[in-house]
mmCIF file with all atom_site columns, C-alpha atoms in Angstrom:
data_model
loop_
_atom_site.group_PDB
_atom_site.id
_atom_site.type_symbol
_atom_site.label_atom_id
_atom_site.label_alt_id
_atom_site.label_comp_id
_atom_site.label_asym_id
_atom_site.label_entity_id
_atom_site.label_seq_id
_atom_site.pdbx_PDB_ins_code
_atom_site.Cartn_x
_atom_site.Cartn_y
_atom_site.Cartn_z
_atom_site.occupancy
_atom_site.B_iso_or_equiv
_atom_site.pdbx_formal_charge
_atom_site.auth_seq_id
_atom_site.auth_comp_id
_atom_site.auth_asym_id
_atom_site.auth_atom_id
_atom_site.pdbx_PDB_model_num
ATOM 1   C CA . MET M 1 1   ? -0.003 0.009   -0.008 1.00 52.00 ? 420 MET M CA 1
ATOM 2   C CA . SER M 1 2   ? 1.293  3.485   -0.815 1.00 50.00 ? 421 SER M CA 1
ATOM 3   C CA . VAL M 1 3   ? -0.184 6.601   0.681  1.00 53.00 ? 422 VAL M CA 1
ATOM 4   C CA . SER M 1 4   ? 0.851  10.154  0.092  1.00 52.00 ? 423 SER M CA 1
ATOM 5   C CA . VAL M 1 5   ? 0.032  12.759  2.723  1.00 50.00 ? 424 VAL M CA 1
ATOM 6   C CA . ARG M 1 6   ? 0.924  16.450  2.675  1.00 46.00 ? 425 ARG M CA 1
ATOM 7   C CA . PRO M 1 7   ? 1.742  18.722  5.659  1.00 42.00 ? 426 PRO M CA 1
ATOM 8   C CA . GLN M 1 8   ? -0.445 21.754  5.892  1.00 40.00 ? 427 GLN M CA 1
ATOM 9   C CA . ARG M 1 9   ? 1.105  24.168  8.421  1.00 41.00 ? 428 ARG M CA 1
ATOM 10  C CA . PRO M 1 10  ? 4.675  25.065  9.286  1.00 40.00 ? 429 PRO M CA 1
ATOM 11  C CA . GLN M 1 11  ? 6.205  25.012  12.781 1.00 41.00 ? 430 GLN M CA 1
ATOM 12  C CA . ARG M 1 12  ? 6.234  28.512  14.095 1.00 40.00 ? 431 ARG M CA 1
ATOM 13  C CA . GLY M 1 13  ? 9.493  30.476  13.963 1.00 38.00 ? 432 GLY M CA 1
ATOM 14  C CA . ARG M 1 14  ? 11.075 28.910  10.913 1.00 43.00 ? 433 ARG M CA 1
ATOM 15  C CA . ILE M 1 15  ? 11.226 30.570  7.459  1.00 41.00 ? 434 ILE M CA 1
ATOM 16  C CA . VAL M 1 16  ? 10.090 28.171  4.721  1.00 41.00 ? 435 VAL M CA 1
ATOM 17  C CA . GLN M 1 17  ? 11.510 28.326  1.247  1.00 46.00 ? 436 GLN M CA 1
ATOM 18  C CA . PRO M 1 18  ? 10.271 26.518  -1.927 1.00 46.00 ? 437 PRO M CA 1
ATOM 19  C CA . GLY M 1 19  ? 10.718 22.747  -1.537 1.00 46.00 ? 438 GLY M CA 1
ATOM 20  C CA . LEU M 1 20  ? 11.801 22.929  2.090  1.00 46.00 ? 439 LEU M CA 1
ATOM 21  C CA . GLY M 1 21  ? 9.787  21.532  4.949  1.00 53.00 ? 440 GLY M CA 1
ATOM 22  C CA . PRO M 1 22  ? 9.148  23.652  8.040  1.00 58.00 ? 441 PRO M CA 1
ATOM 23  C CA . PHE M 1 23  ? 10.153 21.192  10.793 1.00 62.00 ? 442 PHE M CA 1
ATOM 24  C CA . ALA M 1 24  ? 13.416 21.249  12.746 1.00 57.00 ? 443 ALA M CA 1
ATOM 25  C CA . GLU M 1 25  ? 16.211 18.736  12.376 1.00 60.00 ? 444 GLU M CA 1
ATOM 26  C CA . VAL M 1 26  ? 15.996 17.974  16.118 1.00 61.00 ? 445 VAL M CA 1
ATOM 27  C CA . PRO M 1 27  ? 12.394 17.002  16.877 1.00 65.00 ? 446 PRO M CA 1
ATOM 28  C CA . ALA M 1 28  ? 10.554 18.157  19.990 1.00 66.00 ? 447 ALA M CA 1
ATOM 29  C CA . ALA M 1 29  ? 7.513  16.338  21.240 1.00 63.00 ? 448 ALA M CA 1
ATOM 30  C CA . ASP M 1 30  ? 5.848  19.551  22.435 1.00 68.00 ? 449 ASP M CA 1
ATOM 31  C CA . ALA M 1 31  ? 6.200  21.113  18.915 1.00 70.00 ? 450 ALA M CA 1
ATOM 32  C CA . TYR M 1 32  ? 3.679  18.681  17.348 1.00 73.00 ? 451 TYR M CA 1
ATOM 33  C CA . PHE M 1 33  ? 0.887  20.335  15.459 1.00 70.00 ? 452 PHE M CA 1
ATOM 34  C CA . PRO M 1 34  ? -2.096 18.106  14.551 1.00 74.00 ? 453 PRO M CA 1
ATOM 35  C CA . SER M 1 35  ? -2.326 18.895  10.847 1.00 74.00 ? 454 SER M CA 1
ATOM 36  C CA . ALA M 1 36  ? -4.529 16.628  8.808  1.00 75.00 ? 455 ALA M CA 1
ATOM 37  C CA . SER M 1 37  ? -1.560 15.104  7.010  1.00 79.00 ? 456 SER M CA 1
ATOM 38  C CA . HIS M 1 38  ? 0.373  14.145  10.145 1.00 82.00 ? 457 HIS M CA 1
ATOM 39  C CA . GLU M 1 39  ? -2.743 12.894  11.907 1.00 84.00 ? 458 GLU M CA 1
ATOM 40  C CA . GLU M 1 40  ? -3.443 10.705  8.870  1.00 87.00 ? 459 GLU M CA 1
ATOM 41  C CA . ALA M 1 41  ? 0.142  9.328   8.979  1.00 90.00 ? 460 ALA M CA 1
ATOM 42  C CA . ILE M 1 42  ? -0.222 8.560   12.672 1.00 92.00 ? 461 ILE M CA 1
ATOM 43  C CA . ALA M 1 43  ? -3.607 6.893   12.156 1.00 93.00 ? 462 ALA M CA 1
ATOM 44  C CA . ARG M 1 44  ? -2.212 4.624   9.481  1.00 92.00 ? 463 ARG M CA 1
ATOM 45  C CA . LEU M 1 45  ? 0.932  3.714   11.451 1.00 93.00 ? 464 LEU M CA 1
ATOM 46  C CA . SER M 1 46  ? -1.276 3.036   14.446 1.00 94.00 ? 465 SER M CA 1
ATOM 47  C CA . TYR M 1 47  ? -3.461 0.747   12.379 1.00 92.00 ? 466 TYR M CA 1
ATOM 48  C CA . LEU M 1 48  ? -0.330 -1.154  11.264 1.00 91.00 ? 467 LEU M CA 1
ATOM 49  C CA . VAL M 1 49  ? 0.531  -1.654  14.980 1.00 92.00 ? 468 VAL M CA 1
ATOM 50  C CA . GLU M 1 50  ? -2.950 -2.794  15.864 1.00 92.00 ? 469 GLU M CA 1
ATOM 51  C CA . GLU M 1 51  ? -2.915 -5.320  13.066 1.00 90.00 ? 470 GLU M CA 1
ATOM 52  C CA . HIS M 1 52  ? 0.536  -6.561  14.193 1.00 89.00 ? 471 HIS M CA 1
ATOM 53  C CA . GLU M 1 53  ? 2.093  -5.980  10.819 1.00 89.00 ? 472 GLU M CA 1
ATOM 54  C CA . ARG M 1 54  ? 5.818  -6.587  10.947 1.00 89.00 ? 473 ARG M CA 1
ATOM 55  C CA . CYS M 1 55  ? 7.118  -3.457  9.259  1.00 91.00 ? 474 CYS M CA 1
ATOM 56  C CA . GLY M 1 56  ? 6.130  -0.010  7.913  1.00 92.00 ? 475 GLY M CA 1
ATOM 57  C CA . ILE M 1 57  ? 7.911  2.999   6.513  1.00 93.00 ? 476 ILE M CA 1
ATOM 58  C CA . LEU M 1 58  ? 7.420  6.763   6.618  1.00 93.00 ? 477 LEU M CA 1
ATOM 59  C CA . LEU M 1 59  ? 9.146  8.624   3.824  1.00 90.00 ? 478 LEU M CA 1
ATOM 60  C CA . GLY M 1 60  ? 9.700  12.348  3.253  1.00 86.00 ? 479 GLY M CA 1
ATOM 61  C CA . ALA M 1 61  ? 12.232 15.031  2.523  1.00 83.00 ? 480 ALA M CA 1
ATOM 62  C CA . ALA M 1 62  ? 14.072 16.801  5.300  1.00 83.00 ? 481 ALA M CA 1
ATOM 63  C CA . GLY M 1 63  ? 11.775 19.060  7.315  1.00 81.00 ? 482 GLY M CA 1
ATOM 64  C CA . THR M 1 64  ? 8.464  17.355  6.524  1.00 84.00 ? 483 THR M CA 1
ATOM 65  C CA . GLY M 1 65  ? 8.076  16.178  10.103 1.00 85.00 ? 484 GLY M CA 1
ATOM 66  C CA . LYS M 1 66  ? 8.991  12.528  10.038 1.00 90.00 ? 485 LYS M CA 1
ATOM 67  C CA . SER M 1 67  ? 10.876 12.524  13.346 1.00 91.00 ? 486 SER M CA 1
ATOM 68  C CA . MET M 1 68  ? 8.229  14.593  15.065 1.00 89.00 ? 487 MET M CA 1
ATOM 69  C CA . THR M 1 69  ? 5.544  12.206  13.795 1.00 91.00 ? 488 THR M CA 1
ATOM 70  C CA . LEU M 1 70  ? 7.396  9.223   15.217 1.00 94.00 ? 489 LEU M CA 1
ATOM 71  C CA . LEU M 1 71  ? 7.814  11.029  18.588 1.00 94.00 ? 490 LEU M CA 1
ATOM 72  C CA . ARG M 1 72  ? 4.051  11.703  18.666 1.00 93.00 ? 491 ARG M CA 1
ATOM 73  C CA . LEU M 1 73  ? 3.316  8.108   17.723 1.00 94.00 ? 492 LEU M CA 1
ATOM 74  C CA . GLN M 1 74  ? 5.576  6.874   20.480 1.00 95.00 ? 493 GLN M CA 1
ATOM 75  C CA . HIS M 1 75  ? 3.751  8.977   23.017 1.00 93.00 ? 494 HIS M CA 1
ATOM 76  C CA . LEU M 1 76  ? 0.366  7.792   21.912 1.00 94.00 ? 495 LEU M CA 1
ATOM 77  C CA . LEU M 1 77  ? 1.428  4.109   21.809 1.00 95.00 ? 496 LEU M CA 1
ATOM 78  C CA . LYS M 1 78  ? 2.890  4.277   25.315 1.00 93.00 ? 497 LYS M CA 1
ATOM 79  C CA . ARG M 1 79  ? -0.250 5.971   26.601 1.00 93.00 ? 498 ARG M CA 1
ATOM 80  C CA . THR M 1 80  ? -2.350 3.044   25.368 1.00 92.00 ? 499 THR M CA 1
ATOM 81  C CA . GLY M 1 81  ? -0.102 0.364   26.821 1.00 91.00 ? 500 GLY M CA 1
ATOM 82  C CA . TRP M 1 82  ? 2.201  -0.511  23.920 1.00 93.00 ? 501 TRP M CA 1
ATOM 83  C CA . GLN M 1 83  ? 5.957  -0.866  24.545 1.00 93.00 ? 502 GLN M CA 1
ATOM 84  C CA . ALA M 1 84  ? 7.466  1.495   21.991 1.00 95.00 ? 503 ALA M CA 1
ATOM 85  C CA . SER M 1 85  ? 11.052 2.808   21.752 1.00 95.00 ? 504 SER M CA 1
ATOM 86  C CA . ARG M 1 86  ? 12.563 5.255   19.287 1.00 96.00 ? 505 ARG M CA 1
ATOM 87  C CA . ILE M 1 87  ? 16.078 4.844   17.987 1.00 96.00 ? 506 ILE M CA 1
ATOM 88  C CA . ASP M 1 88  ? 17.876 7.405   15.823 1.00 96.00 ? 507 ASP M CA 1
ATOM 89  C CA . LEU M 1 89  ? 19.817 5.396   13.267 1.00 95.00 ? 508 LEU M CA 1
ATOM 90  C CA . ALA M 1 90  ? 21.864 8.322   11.941 1.00 93.00 ? 509 ALA M CA 1
ATOM 91  C CA . GLY M 1 91  ? 25.585 7.364   12.086 1.00 92.00 ? 510 GLY M CA 1
ATOM 92  C CA . LEU M 1 92  ? 25.138 4.165   14.056 1.00 94.00 ? 511 LEU M CA 1
ATOM 93  C CA . ASP M 1 93  ? 27.577 1.304   13.350 1.00 94.00 ? 512 ASP M CA 1
ATOM 94  C CA . HIS M 1 94  ? 26.875 -2.449  13.782 1.00 94.00 ? 513 HIS M CA 1
ATOM 95  C CA . ALA M 1 95  ? 27.742 -2.639  17.455 1.00 91.00 ? 514 ALA M CA 1
ATOM 96  C CA . GLY M 1 96  ? 26.099 0.594   18.347 1.00 92.00 ? 515 GLY M CA 1
ATOM 97  C CA . LEU M 1 97  ? 22.797 -0.347  16.674 1.00 94.00 ? 516 LEU M CA 1
ATOM 98  C CA . LEU M 1 98  ? 22.764 -3.800  18.203 1.00 93.00 ? 517 LEU M CA 1
ATOM 99  C CA . SER M 1 99  ? 23.357 -2.305  21.675 1.00 92.00 ? 518 SER M CA 1
ATOM 100 C CA . GLN M 1 100 ? 20.563 0.261   21.272 1.00 94.00 ? 519 GLN M CA 1
ATOM 101 C CA . ILE M 1 101 ? 18.095 -2.359  20.066 1.00 95.00 ? 520 ILE M CA 1
ATOM 102 C CA . ALA M 1 102 ? 18.960 -4.587  22.985 1.00 94.00 ? 521 ALA M CA 1
ATOM 103 C CA . VAL M 1 103 ? 18.360 -1.785  25.463 1.00 92.00 ? 522 VAL M CA 1
ATOM 104 C CA . ALA M 1 104 ? 15.126 -0.755  23.761 1.00 94.00 ? 523 ALA M CA 1
ATOM 105 C CA . LEU M 1 105 ? 13.838 -4.324  24.056 1.00 93.00 ? 524 LEU M CA 1
ATOM 106 C CA . GLY M 1 106 ? 14.669 -4.314  27.816 1.00 90.00 ? 525 GLY M CA 1
ATOM 107 C CA . THR M 1 107 ? 17.382 -6.979  27.620 1.00 90.00 ? 526 THR M CA 1
ATOM 108 C CA . ASN M 1 108 ? 20.228 -4.804  29.039 1.00 80.00 ? 527 ASN M CA 1
ATOM 109 C CA . PRO M 1 109 ? 23.154 -7.050  28.027 1.00 80.00 ? 528 PRO M CA 1
ATOM 110 C CA . PRO M 1 110 ? 26.024 -7.208  30.496 1.00 79.00 ? 529 PRO M CA 1
ATOM 111 C CA . SER M 1 111 ? 29.014 -4.896  30.045 1.00 80.00 ? 530 SER M CA 1
ATOM 112 C CA . GLY M 1 112 ? 31.457 -6.410  27.594 1.00 80.00 ? 531 GLY M CA 1
ATOM 113 C CA . ALA M 1 113 ? 28.928 -8.887  26.123 1.00 81.00 ? 532 ALA M CA 1
ATOM 114 C CA . ASP M 1 114 ? 29.880 -10.107 22.662 1.00 88.00 ? 533 ASP M CA 1
ATOM 115 C CA . LEU M 1 115 ? 27.634 -9.671  19.599 1.00 88.00 ? 534 LEU M CA 1
ATOM 116 C CA . LEU M 1 116 ? 26.392 -13.298 19.674 1.00 90.00 ? 535 LEU M CA 1
ATOM 117 C CA . THR M 1 117 ? 25.322 -12.943 23.368 1.00 90.00 ? 536 THR M CA 1
ATOM 118 C CA . THR M 1 118 ? 23.538 -9.681  22.532 1.00 91.00 ? 537 THR M CA 1
ATOM 119 C CA . TRP M 1 119 ? 21.731 -11.269 19.632 1.00 92.00 ? 538 TRP M CA 1
ATOM 120 C CA . ASP M 1 120 ? 20.617 -14.171 21.792 1.00 92.00 ? 539 ASP M CA 1
ATOM 121 C CA . LEU M 1 121 ? 19.120 -11.765 24.300 1.00 92.00 ? 540 LEU M CA 1
ATOM 122 C CA . ILE M 1 122 ? 17.324 -9.839  21.562 1.00 93.00 ? 541 ILE M CA 1
ATOM 123 C CA . GLU M 1 123 ? 15.914 -12.996 20.075 1.00 93.00 ? 542 GLU M CA 1
ATOM 124 C CA . GLN M 1 124 ? 14.757 -14.254 23.446 1.00 92.00 ? 543 GLN M CA 1
ATOM 125 C CA . SER M 1 125 ? 13.009 -10.974 24.152 1.00 92.00 ? 544 SER M CA 1
ATOM 126 C CA . ILE M 1 126 ? 11.192 -10.931 20.775 1.00 93.00 ? 545 ILE M CA 1
ATOM 127 C CA . SER M 1 127 ? 10.260 -14.607 21.118 1.00 92.00 ? 546 SER M CA 1
ATOM 128 C CA . GLY M 1 128 ? 8.745  -13.909 24.551 1.00 91.00 ? 547 GLY M CA 1
ATOM 129 C CA . SER M 1 129 ? 6.796  -10.989 23.191 1.00 91.00 ? 548 SER M CA 1
ATOM 130 C CA . SER M 1 130 ? 5.488  -13.213 20.407 1.00 89.00 ? 549 SER M CA 1
ATOM 131 C CA . ARG M 1 131 ? 4.248  -15.858 22.839 1.00 89.00 ? 550 ARG M CA 1
ATOM 132 C CA . THR M 1 132 ? 2.366  -13.287 24.866 1.00 88.00 ? 551 THR M CA 1
ATOM 133 C CA . GLN M 1 133 ? 1.092  -11.543 21.705 1.00 86.00 ? 552 GLN M CA 1
ATOM 134 C CA . GLN M 1 134 ? 2.376  -8.225  23.018 1.00 89.00 ? 553 GLN M CA 1
ATOM 135 C CA . PRO M 1 135 ? 4.885  -7.137  20.355 1.00 92.00 ? 554 PRO M CA 1
ATOM 136 C CA . ARG M 1 136 ? 7.642  -4.642  21.099 1.00 94.00 ? 555 ARG M CA 1
ATOM 137 C CA . ILE M 1 137 ? 7.612  -1.670  18.745 1.00 96.00 ? 556 ILE M CA 1
ATOM 138 C CA . LEU M 1 138 ? 10.810 -0.072  17.475 1.00 96.00 ? 557 LEU M CA 1
ATOM 139 C CA . LEU M 1 139 ? 10.522 3.389   15.804 1.00 97.00 ? 558 LEU M CA 1
ATOM 140 C CA . LEU M 1 140 ? 13.663 3.558   13.729 1.00 96.00 ? 559 LEU M CA 1
ATOM 141 C CA . ASP M 1 141 ? 14.279 7.097   12.606 1.00 95.00 ? 560 ASP M CA 1
ATOM 142 C CA . HIS M 1 142 ? 16.711 8.293   9.814  1.00 93.00 ? 561 HIS M CA 1
ATOM 143 C CA . ALA M 1 143 ? 17.010 4.869   8.257  1.00 91.00 ? 562 ALA M CA 1
ATOM 144 C CA . ASP M 1 144 ? 18.685 6.323   5.201  1.00 89.00 ? 563 ASP M CA 1
ATOM 145 C CA . ARG M 1 145 ? 21.555 7.630   7.354  1.00 90.00 ? 564 ARG M CA 1
ATOM 146 C CA . LEU M 1 146 ? 22.481 4.305   9.002  1.00 91.00 ? 565 LEU M CA 1
ATOM 147 C CA . ARG M 1 147 ? 26.119 3.278   8.372  1.00 92.00 ? 566 ARG M CA 1
ATOM 148 C CA . PRO M 1 148 ? 26.474 0.591   5.692  1.00 91.00 ? 567 PRO M CA 1
ATOM 149 C CA . GLY M 1 149 ? 28.130 -1.813  8.117  1.00 91.00 ? 568 GLY M CA 1
ATOM 150 C CA . ALA M 1 150 ? 25.041 -1.852  10.290 1.00 93.00 ? 569 ALA M CA 1
ATOM 151 C CA . ILE M 1 151 ? 22.517 -2.697  7.535  1.00 93.00 ? 570 ILE M CA 1
ATOM 152 C CA . SER M 1 152 ? 22.947 -6.425  8.252  1.00 93.00 ? 571 SER M CA 1
ATOM 153 C CA . VAL M 1 153 ? 21.585 -5.886  11.790 1.00 94.00 ? 572 VAL M CA 1
ATOM 154 C CA . VAL M 1 154 ? 18.290 -4.524  10.389 1.00 93.00 ? 573 VAL M CA 1
ATOM 155 C CA . GLU M 1 155 ? 18.114 -7.255  7.768  1.00 91.00 ? 574 GLU M CA 1
ATOM 156 C CA . HIS M 1 156 ? 18.622 -9.978  10.410 1.00 91.00 ? 575 HIS M CA 1
ATOM 157 C CA . LEU M 1 157 ? 16.076 -8.308  12.688 1.00 91.00 ? 576 LEU M CA 1
ATOM 158 C CA . LEU M 1 158 ? 13.429 -8.413  9.909  1.00 90.00 ? 577 LEU M CA 1
ATOM 159 C CA . HIS M 1 159 ? 14.094 -12.112 9.314  1.00 89.00 ? 578 HIS M CA 1
ATOM 160 C CA . LEU M 1 160 ? 13.764 -13.303 12.928 1.00 88.00 ? 579 LEU M CA 1
ATOM 161 C CA . PRO M 1 161 ? 11.336 -16.252 13.202 1.00 83.00 ? 580 PRO M CA 1
ATOM 162 C CA . SER M 1 162 ? 8.917  -14.582 15.657 1.00 78.00 ? 581 SER M CA 1
ATOM 163 C CA . PRO M 1 163 ? 6.816  -12.356 13.414 1.00 73.00 ? 582 PRO M CA 1
ATOM 164 C CA . ARG M 1 164 ? 4.381  -11.447 16.149 1.00 84.00 ? 583 ARG M CA 1
ATOM 165 C CA . GLY M 1 165 ? 7.031  -10.343 18.616 1.00 91.00 ? 584 GLY M CA 1
ATOM 166 C CA . LEU M 1 166 ? 8.346  -7.232  16.936 1.00 93.00 ? 585 LEU M CA 1
ATOM 167 C CA . ILE M 1 167 ? 6.903  -4.322  14.862 1.00 93.00 ? 586 ILE M CA 1
ATOM 168 C CA . ALA M 1 168 ? 9.560  -2.143  13.219 1.00 94.00 ? 587 ALA M CA 1
ATOM 169 C CA . LEU M 1 169 ? 8.469  1.294   11.879 1.00 94.00 ? 588 LEU M CA 1
ATOM 170 C CA . PHE M 1 170 ? 11.073 3.200   9.894  1.00 94.00 ? 589 PHE M CA 1
ATOM 171 C CA . SER M 1 171 ? 11.446 6.754   8.664  1.00 93.00 ? 590 SER M CA 1
ATOM 172 C CA . GLY M 1 172 ? 13.784 7.990   6.022  1.00 90.00 ? 591 GLY M CA 1
ATOM 173 C CA . TYR M 1 173 ? 14.427 10.549  3.322  1.00 84.00 ? 592 TYR M CA 1
ATOM 174 C CA . ARG M 1 174 ? 15.667 8.570   0.298  1.00 72.00 ? 593 ARG M CA 1
ATOM 175 C CA . GLU M 1 175 ? 13.997 5.363   -0.745 1.00 71.00 ? 594 GLU M CA 1
ATOM 176 C CA . ALA M 1 176 ? 16.706 4.308   -3.188 1.00 67.00 ? 595 ALA M CA 1
ATOM 177 C CA . THR M 1 177 ? 19.313 3.178   -0.561 1.00 79.00 ? 596 THR M CA 1
ATOM 178 C CA . PRO M 1 178 ? 20.278 -0.434  0.169  1.00 82.00 ? 597 PRO M CA 1
ATOM 179 C CA . LEU M 1 179 ? 18.600 -0.422  3.558  1.00 84.00 ? 598 LEU M CA 1
ATOM 180 C CA . MET M 1 180 ? 15.400 1.241   2.322  1.00 81.00 ? 599 MET M CA 1
ATOM 181 C CA . LYS M 1 181 ? 15.133 -1.361  -0.403 1.00 82.00 ? 600 LYS M CA 1
ATOM 182 C CA . ILE M 1 182 ? 15.445 -4.139  2.156  1.00 86.00 ? 601 ILE M CA 1
ATOM 183 C CA . ILE M 1 183 ? 12.744 -2.455  4.261  1.00 87.00 ? 602 ILE M CA 1
ATOM 184 C CA . GLY M 1 184 ? 10.530 -2.100  1.214  1.00 82.00 ? 603 GLY M CA 1
ATOM 185 C CA . ASP M 1 185 ? 10.550 -5.890  0.750  1.00 83.00 ? 604 ASP M CA 1
ATOM 186 C CA . HIS M 1 186 ? 9.058  -6.356  4.217  1.00 84.00 ? 605 HIS M CA 1
ATOM 187 C CA . THR M 1 187 ? 6.761  -3.401  4.694  1.00 84.00 ? 606 THR M CA 1
ATOM 188 C CA . GLY M 1 188 ? 2.993  -3.618  5.039  1.00 65.00 ? 607 GLY M CA 1
ATOM 189 C CA . LEU M 1 189 ? 2.544  0.122   4.724  1.00 79.00 ? 608 LEU M CA 1
ATOM 190 C CA . ARG M 1 190 ? 4.363  2.968   2.983  1.00 86.00 ? 609 ARG M CA 1
ATOM 191 C CA . ILE M 1 191 ? 3.494  6.548   3.766  1.00 88.00 ? 610 ILE M CA 1
ATOM 192 C CA . GLU M 1 192 ? 5.037  9.621   2.150  1.00 86.00 ? 611 GLU M CA 1
ATOM 193 C CA . LEU M 1 193 ? 5.109  13.153  3.633  1.00 81.00 ? 612 LEU M CA 1
ATOM 194 C CA . THR M 1 194 ? 5.776  15.692  0.862  1.00 69.00 ? 613 THR M CA 1
ATOM 195 C CA . PRO M 1 195 ? 7.320  19.154  1.240  1.00 65.00 ? 614 PRO M CA 1
ATOM 196 C CA . LEU M 1 196 ? 5.177  22.309  1.488  1.00 56.00 ? 615 LEU M CA 1
ATOM 197 C CA . SER M 1 197 ? 4.945  24.682  -1.465 1.00 57.00 ? 616 SER M CA 1
ATOM 198 C CA . VAL M 1 198 ? 5.150  28.409  -0.961 1.00 65.00 ? 617 VAL M CA 1
ATOM 199 C CA . GLU M 1 199 ? 1.361  28.683  -1.526 1.00 61.00 ? 618 GLU M CA 1
ATOM 200 C CA . GLU M 1 200 ? 0.624  25.999  1.025  1.00 51.00 ? 619 GLU M CA 1
ATOM 201 C CA . THR M 1 201 ? 2.924  27.686  3.585  1.00 58.00 ? 620 THR M CA 1
#
């Protein structure tokens, strides 16, 4: 499924130029404005979670509000009892990403744990969530900026044998990157936030 949604209002205090979104690089939860487009994106991502789909992706150029949308979604999911964690993938390497996923899933690997031990803990956590039918939700921001050496972590995560134990929702700018292509093969929902025009601003 492919859905295009368009932001309607800029964040206050930022000058918007043609083809540039109004939202800041560093998102702030209290800066969320419930425009129709962002509410639609959140509704569709929430539906994906409720249906226990394994993967979804939110696309859009810089400044269209992807990170802010994920922050708002995380807040709403937690408020309704889901276990949701946001990870910024920008610049993460293999070990860094694996460590952050482990912590987000509540495994807290011991200091100095090797990669295989960390993976075992992650798989046990996801398997346990699958048995209880209470999936853990990872909101993985800036997927297009993940270091190439860490792509295998995401690929392995999406191929784990407990499909009901984990929901991975990604956001990114460019679709034509190796990781985004891998995500596209698994996604049950694709949403695109498009930049504002001068007239719309």
